[in-house]
Every structure is written in C-alpha cells, then in structure tokens.
mmCIF file of N, CA, C and O in Angstrom:
data_model
loop_
_atom_site.group_PDB
_atom_site.id
_atom_site.type_symbol
_atom_site.label_atom_id
_atom_site.label_comp_id
_atom_site.label_asym_id
_atom_site.label_seq_id
_atom_site.Cartn_x
_atom_site.Cartn_y
_atom_site.Cartn_z
ATOM 1 N N MET A 1 -11.969 5.393 3.604
ATOM 2 C CA MET A 1 -10.251 5.511 3.954
ATOM 3 C C MET A 1 -9.910 6.468 4.280
ATOM 4 O O MET A 1 -10.416 7.597 3.233
ATOM 5 N N THR A 2 -8.958 7.445 4.570
ATOM 6 C CA THR A 2 -8.505 8.537 4.966
ATOM 7 C C THR A 2 -7.838 9.043 4.148
ATOM 8 O O THR A 2 -7.127 8.301 2.715
ATOM 9 N N PRO A 3 -7.082 9.774 3.852
ATOM 10 C CA PRO A 3 -6.623 10.599 2.558
ATOM 11 C C PRO A 3 -5.733 10.143 2.380
ATOM 12 O O PRO A 3 -4.352 9.204 1.761
ATOM 13 N N LEU A 4 -4.416 10.495 3.810
ATOM 14 C CA LEU A 4 -3.732 9.316 3.343
ATOM 15 C C LEU A 4 -3.320 8.255 3.658
ATOM 16 O O LEU A 4 -2.498 7.021 3.237
ATOM 17 N N GLU A 5 -4.417 7.273 4.071
ATOM 18 C CA GLU A 5 -4.205 5.622 3.590
ATOM 19 C C GLU A 5 -4.399 5.194 2.552
ATOM 20 O O GLU A 5 -3.888 4.526 1.235
ATOM 21 N N ILE A 6 -5.306 6.307 1.260
ATOM 22 C CA ILE A 6 -5.488 6.302 0.001
ATOM 23 C C ILE A 6 -3.781 6.858 -0.520
ATOM 24 O O ILE A 6 -3.271 5.842 -1.330
ATOM 25 N N LYS A 7 -2.853 7.857 0.218
ATOM 26 C CA LYS A 7 -1.553 8.069 -0.267
ATOM 27 C C LYS A 7 -0.524 6.371 0.108
ATOM 28 O O LYS A 7 -0.450 6.665 -1.234
ATOM 29 N N ILE A 8 -1.067 6.196 1.002
ATOM 30 C CA ILE A 8 -0.179 4.977 1.301
ATOM 31 C C ILE A 8 -0.505 4.053 0.124
ATOM 32 O O ILE A 8 0.237 2.686 -0.312
ATOM 33 N N ALA A 9 -1.560 3.634 0.022
ATOM 34 C CA ALA A 9 -2.021 2.937 -0.792
ATOM 35 C C ALA A 9 -1.791 2.599 -2.155
ATOM 36 O O ALA A 9 -1.041 2.070 -2.805
ATOM 37 N N LEU A 10 -2.015 3.883 -2.622
ATOM 38 C CA LEU A 10 -1.482 4.532 -4.102
ATOM 39 C C LEU A 10 0.092 4.262 -4.325
ATOM 40 O O LEU A 10 0.554 4.070 -4.932
ATOM 41 N N HIS A 11 1.116 4.826 -3.323
ATOM 42 C CA HIS A 11 2.570 4.322 -3.078
ATOM 43 C C HIS A 11 2.683 2.794 -3.624
ATOM 44 O O HIS A 11 3.383 2.786 -4.149
ATOM 45 N N TYR A 12 2.008 1.980 -2.964
ATOM 46 C CA TYR A 12 2.137 0.442 -2.560
ATOM 47 C C TYR A 12 1.626 0.290 -3.979
ATOM 48 O O TYR A 12 2.637 -0.814 -4.381
ATOM 49 N N TYR A 13 1.012 -0.005 -4.234
ATOM 50 C CA TYR A 13 0.264 0.322 -6.068
ATOM 51 C C TYR A 13 1.570 0.411 -6.730
ATOM 52 O O TYR A 13 1.733 -0.415 -7.637
ATOM 53 N N VAL A 14 2.201 1.682 -6.979
ATOM 54 C CA VAL A 14 2.556 2.515 -8.691
ATOM 55 C C VAL A 14 4.317 1.962 -8.014
ATOM 56 O O VAL A 14 4.955 2.127 -8.969
ATOM 57 N N CYS A 15 4.956 1.884 -6.534
ATOM 58 C CA CYS A 15 6.507 2.005 -6.224
ATOM 59 C C CYS A 15 6.336 0.315 -5.754
ATOM 60 O O CYS A 15 5.933 -0.214 -5.060
ATOM 61 N N ALA A 16 8.078 0.321 -6.146
ATOM 62 C CA ALA A 16 8.161 -1.243 -5.337
ATOM 63 C C ALA A 16 9.289 -0.312 -3.835
ATOM 64 O O ALA A 16 9.545 -1.786 -3.562
ATOM 65 N N ASP A 17 9.476 0.859 -3.537
ATOM 66 C CA ASP A 17 9.740 0.777 -2.749
ATOM 67 C C ASP A 17 8.791 1.005 -1.460
ATOM 68 O O ASP A 17 7.537 1.225 -1.583
ATOM 69 N N ASP A 18 10.030 1.455 -0.108
ATOM 70 C CA ASP A 18 8.469 1.683 0.797
ATOM 71 C C ASP A 18 8.367 2.762 0.640
ATOM 72 O O ASP A 18 8.818 4.041 0.454
ATOM 73 N N TYR A 19 7.262 3.144 1.705
ATOM 74 C CA TYR A 19 6.811 4.173 2.084
ATOM 75 C C TYR A 19 7.842 5.160 2.594
ATOM 76 O O TYR A 19 8.439 5.292 3.860
ATOM 77 N N PRO A 20 8.126 5.804 2.146
ATOM 78 C CA PRO A 20 9.410 6.865 2.897
ATOM 79 C C PRO A 20 8.172 7.450 4.950
ATOM 80 O O PRO A 20 7.170 7.998 4.554
ATOM 81 N N ASN A 21 9.537 7.515 5.746
ATOM 82 C CA ASN A 21 9.491 7.951 7.000
ATOM 83 C C ASN A 21 8.100 7.539 7.453
ATOM 84 O O ASN A 21 7.157 8.261 7.446
ATOM 85 N N LEU A 22 8.193 6.215 7.801
ATOM 86 C CA LEU A 22 7.067 5.746 8.437
ATOM 87 C C LEU A 22 7.061 5.318 10.094
ATOM 88 O O LEU A 22 6.505 4.364 10.723
ATOM 89 N N SER A 23 7.638 7.059 10.536
ATOM 90 C CA SER A 23 7.755 6.882 12.128
ATOM 91 C C SER A 23 6.680 7.738 12.591
ATOM 92 O O SER A 23 6.371 7.487 13.573
ATOM 93 N N PRO A 24 6.053 8.259 12.002
ATOM 94 C CA PRO A 24 4.364 9.245 12.473
ATOM 95 C C PRO A 24 3.186 7.458 13.042
ATOM 96 O O PRO A 24 3.644 7.321 12.384
ATOM 97 N N PRO A 25 2.721 8.425 14.306
ATOM 98 C CA PRO A 25 2.086 7.313 14.642
ATOM 99 C C PRO A 25 1.268 6.764 13.566
ATOM 100 O O PRO A 25 0.648 5.320 13.600
ATOM 101 N N ALA A 26 0.172 7.873 12.696
ATOM 102 C CA ALA A 26 -0.674 8.106 12.262
ATOM 103 C C ALA A 26 -0.272 6.307 11.022
ATOM 104 O O ALA A 26 -1.344 5.787 10.474
ATOM 105 N N GLN A 27 1.282 6.623 10.138
ATOM 106 C CA GLN A 27 1.219 6.141 9.310
ATOM 107 C C GLN A 27 1.914 4.969 9.758
ATOM 108 O O GLN A 27 1.081 3.552 8.925
ATOM 109 N N GLN A 28 1.998 4.603 10.957
ATOM 110 C CA GLN A 28 2.208 2.929 11.151
ATOM 111 C C GLN A 28 1.036 2.277 11.429
ATOM 112 O O GLN A 28 0.762 1.621 11.491
ATOM 113 N N GLN A 29 -0.130 3.467 12.021
ATOM 114 C CA GLN A 29 -1.509 2.755 12.326
ATOM 115 C C GLN A 29 -1.594 2.235 11.019
ATOM 116 O O GLN A 29 -2.624 1.284 11.237
ATOM 117 N N THR A 30 -1.069 3.067 9.821
ATOM 118 C CA THR A 30 -2.237 2.355 8.404
ATOM 119 C C THR A 30 -1.694 1.058 7.650
ATOM 120 O O THR A 30 -2.096 0.512 7.736
ATOM 121 N N ILE A 31 -0.557 1.334 7.894
ATOM 122 C CA ILE A 31 0.503 0.202 7.668
ATOM 123 C C ILE A 31 0.412 -1.147 8.580
ATOM 124 O O ILE A 31 -0.070 -2.329 7.898
ATOM 125 N N GLU A 32 -0.598 -0.703 10.240
ATOM 126 C CA GLU A 32 -0.643 -2.357 10.242
ATOM 127 C C GLU A 32 -1.974 -2.666 9.861
ATOM 128 O O GLU A 32 -2.583 -3.777 10.091
ATOM 129 N N TYR A 33 -3.296 -1.449 9.940
ATOM 130 C CA TYR A 33 -4.387 -1.281 9.554
ATOM 131 C C TYR A 33 -4.353 -2.644 8.033
ATOM 132 O O TYR A 33 -4.689 -2.912 7.456
ATOM 133 N N PHE A 34 -3.498 -1.777 6.887
ATOM 134 C CA PHE A 34 -3.710 -2.173 5.493
ATOM 135 C C PHE A 34 -2.849 -3.586 5.798
ATOM 136 O O PHE A 34 -3.592 -5.196 5.218
ATOM 137 N N LEU A 35 -1.656 -4.182 7.007
ATOM 138 C CA LEU A 35 -1.749 -5.952 7.120
ATOM 139 C C LEU A 35 -2.554 -6.356 7.671
ATOM 140 O O LEU A 35 -2.982 -8.066 7.416
ATOM 141 N N THR A 36 -2.949 -6.369 8.636
ATOM 142 C CA THR A 36 -5.004 -7.138 9.008
ATOM 143 C C THR A 36 -5.985 -7.271 8.103
ATOM 144 O O THR A 36 -6.687 -8.302 8.012
ATOM 145 N N SER A 37 -5.889 -5.845 6.762
ATOM 146 C CA SER A 37 -7.126 -6.155 6.585
ATOM 147 C C SER A 37 -6.512 -6.792 5.285
ATOM 148 O O SER A 37 -6.836 -7.497 4.216
ATOM 149 N N GLY A 38 -5.346 -7.302 4.875
ATOM 150 C CA GLY A 38 -5.252 -8.236 3.405
ATOM 151 C C GLY A 38 -5.054 -7.445 2.756
ATOM 152 O O GLY A 38 -5.058 -7.868 1.349
ATOM 153 N N TYR A 39 -4.281 -5.754 2.678
ATOM 154 C CA TYR A 39 -3.808 -4.990 1.465
ATOM 155 C C TYR A 39 -1.709 -5.092 1.546
ATOM 156 O O TYR A 39 -2.006 -5.328 0.274
ATOM 157 N N LEU A 40 -1.550 -5.483 1.991
ATOM 158 C CA LEU A 40 -0.030 -5.311 2.786
ATOM 159 C C LEU A 40 0.231 -6.760 3.173
ATOM 160 O O LEU A 40 -0.683 -6.990 3.829
ATOM 161 N N VAL A 41 1.224 -7.428 2.722
ATOM 162 C CA VAL A 41 1.783 -8.243 3.221
ATOM 163 C C VAL A 41 3.555 -8.319 3.898
ATOM 164 O O VAL A 41 4.031 -7.341 3.195
ATOM 165 N N ARG A 42 3.733 -8.316 4.233
ATOM 166 C CA ARG A 42 5.515 -8.529 4.881
ATOM 167 C C ARG A 42 6.508 -9.147 4.130
ATOM 168 O O ARG A 42 6.114 -10.323 3.804
ATOM 169 N N ASN A 43 7.676 -8.518 3.375
ATOM 170 C CA ASN A 43 8.511 -9.255 2.784
ATOM 171 C C ASN A 43 9.169 -10.002 3.552
ATOM 172 O O ASN A 43 9.768 -9.739 4.317
ATOM 173 N N GLU A 44 8.678 -11.146 3.573
ATOM 174 C CA GLU A 44 9.639 -12.497 4.297
ATOM 175 C C GLU A 44 10.992 -12.295 3.574
ATOM 176 O O GLU A 44 11.420 -13.218 4.798
ATOM 177 N N SER A 45 11.292 -12.530 2.897
ATOM 178 C CA SER A 45 12.904 -12.658 2.698
ATOM 179 C C SER A 45 13.946 -11.426 2.976
ATOM 180 O O SER A 45 14.935 -11.632 3.156
ATOM 181 N N GLY A 46 13.193 -10.573 3.918
ATOM 182 C CA GLY A 46 14.164 -9.446 4.808
ATOM 183 C C GLY A 46 14.701 -8.685 3.524
ATOM 184 O O GLY A 46 15.614 -7.806 4.482
ATOM 185 N N GLU A 47 14.211 -8.936 2.534
ATOM 186 C CA GLU A 47 15.129 -7.395 1.609
ATOM 187 C C GLU A 47 14.148 -6.659 1.587
ATOM 188 O O GLU A 47 12.630 -6.650 2.544
ATOM 189 N N SER A 48 14.520 -5.095 1.337
ATOM 190 C CA SER A 48 13.656 -4.109 1.223
ATOM 191 C C SER A 48 12.695 -4.062 -0.913
ATOM 192 O O SER A 48 12.844 -4.920 -1.552
ATOM 193 N N PRO A 49 11.853 -4.280 -0.779
ATOM 194 C CA PRO A 49 10.737 -3.749 0.152
ATOM 195 C C PRO A 49 10.485 -4.327 1.342
ATOM 196 O O PRO A 49 10.304 -5.520 1.564
ATOM 197 N N GLN A 50 10.092 -3.547 2.320
ATOM 198 C CA GLN A 50 9.272 -4.263 3.613
ATOM 199 C C GLN A 50 8.309 -5.110 3.553
ATOM 200 O O GLN A 50 7.668 -5.888 4.333
ATOM 201 N N TYR A 51 7.656 -4.403 3.371
ATOM 202 C CA TYR A 51 5.739 -4.695 2.631
ATOM 203 C C TYR A 51 6.019 -4.865 1.548
ATOM 204 O O TYR A 51 6.092 -3.986 0.524
ATOM 205 N N VAL A 52 4.265 -5.551 0.901
ATOM 206 C CA VAL A 52 4.461 -5.791 -0.735
ATOM 207 C C VAL A 52 2.570 -5.932 -0.833
ATOM 208 O O VAL A 52 2.099 -6.638 -0.044
ATOM 209 N N GLY A 53 2.456 -5.098 -1.359
ATOM 210 C CA GLY A 53 0.887 -4.781 -2.060
ATOM 211 C C GLY A 53 0.627 -6.571 -2.303
ATOM 212 O O GLY A 53 1.111 -7.098 -3.533
ATOM 213 N N THR A 54 -0.754 -6.580 -2.422
ATOM 214 C CA THR A 54 -1.569 -7.707 -2.595
ATOM 215 C C THR A 54 -2.281 -7.934 -3.897
ATOM 216 O O THR A 54 -2.818 -6.399 -3.971
ATOM 217 N N ASP A 55 -3.428 -8.782 -4.317
ATOM 218 C CA ASP A 55 -4.025 -8.501 -5.282
ATOM 219 C C ASP A 55 -5.081 -8.060 -4.987
ATOM 220 O O ASP A 55 -6.199 -6.978 -5.400
ATOM 221 N N LYS A 56 -5.551 -7.780 -3.103
ATOM 222 C CA LYS A 56 -6.453 -6.873 -3.028
ATOM 223 C C LYS A 56 -6.144 -5.513 -2.866
ATOM 224 O O LYS A 56 -7.064 -4.794 -2.984
ATOM 225 N N LEU A 57 -5.305 -5.055 -2.866
ATOM 226 C CA LEU A 57 -4.584 -4.335 -3.207
ATOM 227 C C LEU A 57 -4.741 -3.515 -4.263
ATOM 228 O O LEU A 57 -5.356 -2.686 -4.568
ATOM 229 N N ASP A 58 -4.662 -4.276 -5.081
ATOM 230 C CA ASP A 58 -4.050 -4.196 -6.833
ATOM 231 C C ASP A 58 -5.503 -3.743 -6.860
ATOM 232 O O ASP A 58 -6.329 -2.504 -7.784
ATOM 233 N N ALA A 59 -6.533 -4.202 -6.834
ATOM 234 C CA ALA A 59 -8.272 -4.440 -7.184
ATOM 235 C C ALA A 59 -8.374 -3.259 -6.499
ATOM 236 O O ALA A 59 -9.121 -2.340 -7.219
ATOM 237 N N TYR A 60 -8.600 -2.979 -5.312
ATOM 238 C CA TYR A 60 -8.759 -1.432 -4.678
ATOM 239 C C TYR A 60 -8.415 -0.148 -5.676
ATOM 240 O O TYR A 60 -9.427 0.376 -5.461
ATOM 241 N N CYS A 61 -6.885 -0.276 -5.427
ATOM 242 C CA CYS A 61 -6.732 1.140 -6.377
ATOM 243 C C CYS A 61 -6.769 1.162 -7.662
ATOM 244 O O CYS A 61 -7.221 2.308 -8.248
ATOM 245 N N LYS A 62 -7.223 -0.361 -8.757
ATOM 246 C CA LYS A 62 -7.977 0.082 -9.766
ATOM 247 C C LYS A 62 -8.947 0.439 -9.544
ATOM 248 O O LYS A 62 -9.814 1.698 -10.930
ATOM 249 N N LYS A 63 -9.969 0.228 -8.867
ATOM 250 C CA LYS A 63 -11.098 0.772 -8.631
ATOM 251 C C LYS A 63 -11.376 2.202 -7.891
ATOM 252 O O LYS A 63 -11.881 3.129 -9.012
ATOM 253 N N LEU A 64 -10.377 2.852 -7.446
ATOM 254 C CA LEU A 64 -10.312 4.202 -7.445
ATOM 255 C C LEU A 64 -9.908 4.870 -7.920
ATOM 256 O O LEU A 64 -10.711 5.852 -8.706
ATOM 257 N N CYS A 65 -8.719 4.492 -9.189
ATOM 258 C CA CYS A 65 -8.664 4.979 -10.256
ATOM 259 C C CYS A 65 -10.133 5.096 -10.609
ATOM 260 O O CYS A 65 -9.923 5.805 -12.146
ATOM 261 N N ALA A 66 -10.424 4.064 -11.131
ATOM 262 C CA ALA A 66 -11.817 4.252 -12.358
ATOM 263 C C ALA A 66 -12.614 5.120 -12.079
ATOM 264 O O ALA A 66 -13.633 5.137 -12.773
ATOM 265 N N VAL A 67 -12.706 5.673 -10.808
ATOM 266 C CA VAL A 67 -14.097 6.575 -10.300
ATOM 267 C C VAL A 67 -13.884 8.119 -11.417
ATOM 268 O O VAL A 67 -12.035 8.921 -11.765
ATOM 269 N N SER A 68 -14.587 8.622 -11.840
ATOM 270 C CA SER A 68 -14.637 9.364 -13.118
ATOM 271 C C SER A 68 -14.777 10.963 -11.953
ATOM 272 O O SER A 68 -15.393 11.366 -11.173
ATOM 273 N N GLU A 69 -14.386 11.315 -12.743
ATOM 274 C CA GLU A 69 -13.636 12.922 -12.274
ATOM 275 C C GLU A 69 -15.580 13.505 -12.462
ATOM 276 O O GLU A 69 -15.759 13.805 -13.713
ATOM 277 N N PRO A 70 -16.041 14.102 -11.140
ATOM 278 C CA PRO A 70 -16.957 15.038 -11.166
ATOM 279 C C PRO A 70 -16.881 16.440 -12.218
ATOM 280 O O PRO A 70 -16.392 17.030 -12.082
ATOM 281 N N ARG A 71 -18.572 16.397 -12.299
ATOM 282 C CA ARG A 71 -18.336 17.766 -13.132
ATOM 283 C C ARG A 71 -19.496 18.145 -12.504
ATOM 284 O O ARG A 71 -20.863 17.814 -12.650
ATOM 285 N N ARG A 72 -19.338 19.632 -12.995
ATOM 286 C CA ARG A 72 -20.739 20.201 -12.653
ATOM 287 C C ARG A 72 -21.641 20.369 -13.607
ATOM 288 O O ARG A 72 -21.427 20.989 -14.539
ATOM 289 N N VAL A 73 -22.548 20.168 -13.665
ATOM 290 C CA VAL A 73 -24.339 20.578 -14.745
ATOM 291 C C VAL A 73 -25.159 20.545 -13.657
ATOM 292 O O VAL A 73 -25.516 20.743 -12.542
ATOM 293 N N TRP A 74 -26.412 21.829 -14.644
ATOM 294 C CA TRP A 74 -27.179 22.691 -14.243
ATOM 295 C C TRP A 74 -28.554 21.303 -14.616
ATOM 296 O O TRP A 74 -28.746 20.551 -15.281
ATOM 297 N N VAL A 75 -29.126 21.084 -13.280
ATOM 298 C CA VAL A 75 -30.186 19.852 -13.514
ATOM 299 C C VAL A 75 -31.207 20.786 -12.880
ATOM 300 O O VAL A 75 -31.647 22.235 -12.589
#
C-alpha cells in the first residue's frame, strides 16, 4: 500500500467521519480500490459517513499497528 492508502485506511479505522477532501483523483482512486477490495463499504442509509470500514480494514490496521519499530543494531 502507498502512504496515501495507509493514511486513508487509518482514518477510516479510527474516525467515524468521511475522509476530508476526496476530490483529488488519487484519493478517489484509493476509495474505489478500498471498495472493490472489501476494505470499505458504502453506507446505504444515506447518512454521514458515506463509507464505513469493514472487518477486513480493522484486521489490516491492527496488523499494521502491530509492526514493531525498527532499531539500529550492530551485527
């Protein structure tokens, strides 16, 4: 995933709002990718937010957050 995709994924993981300013093409393409890949679904109620994260998104973000911080060591 690209940094933009990770940023949007983490946004939908922690926020109940839509990602701000989805007008740039790269952001629209990312949302479409998440919809077709099963990370997001459209909110059918017509209310805000327009997109809702799925269990797949939750699992991905938990795994992403579990990656340990790199440390420099002498070998």
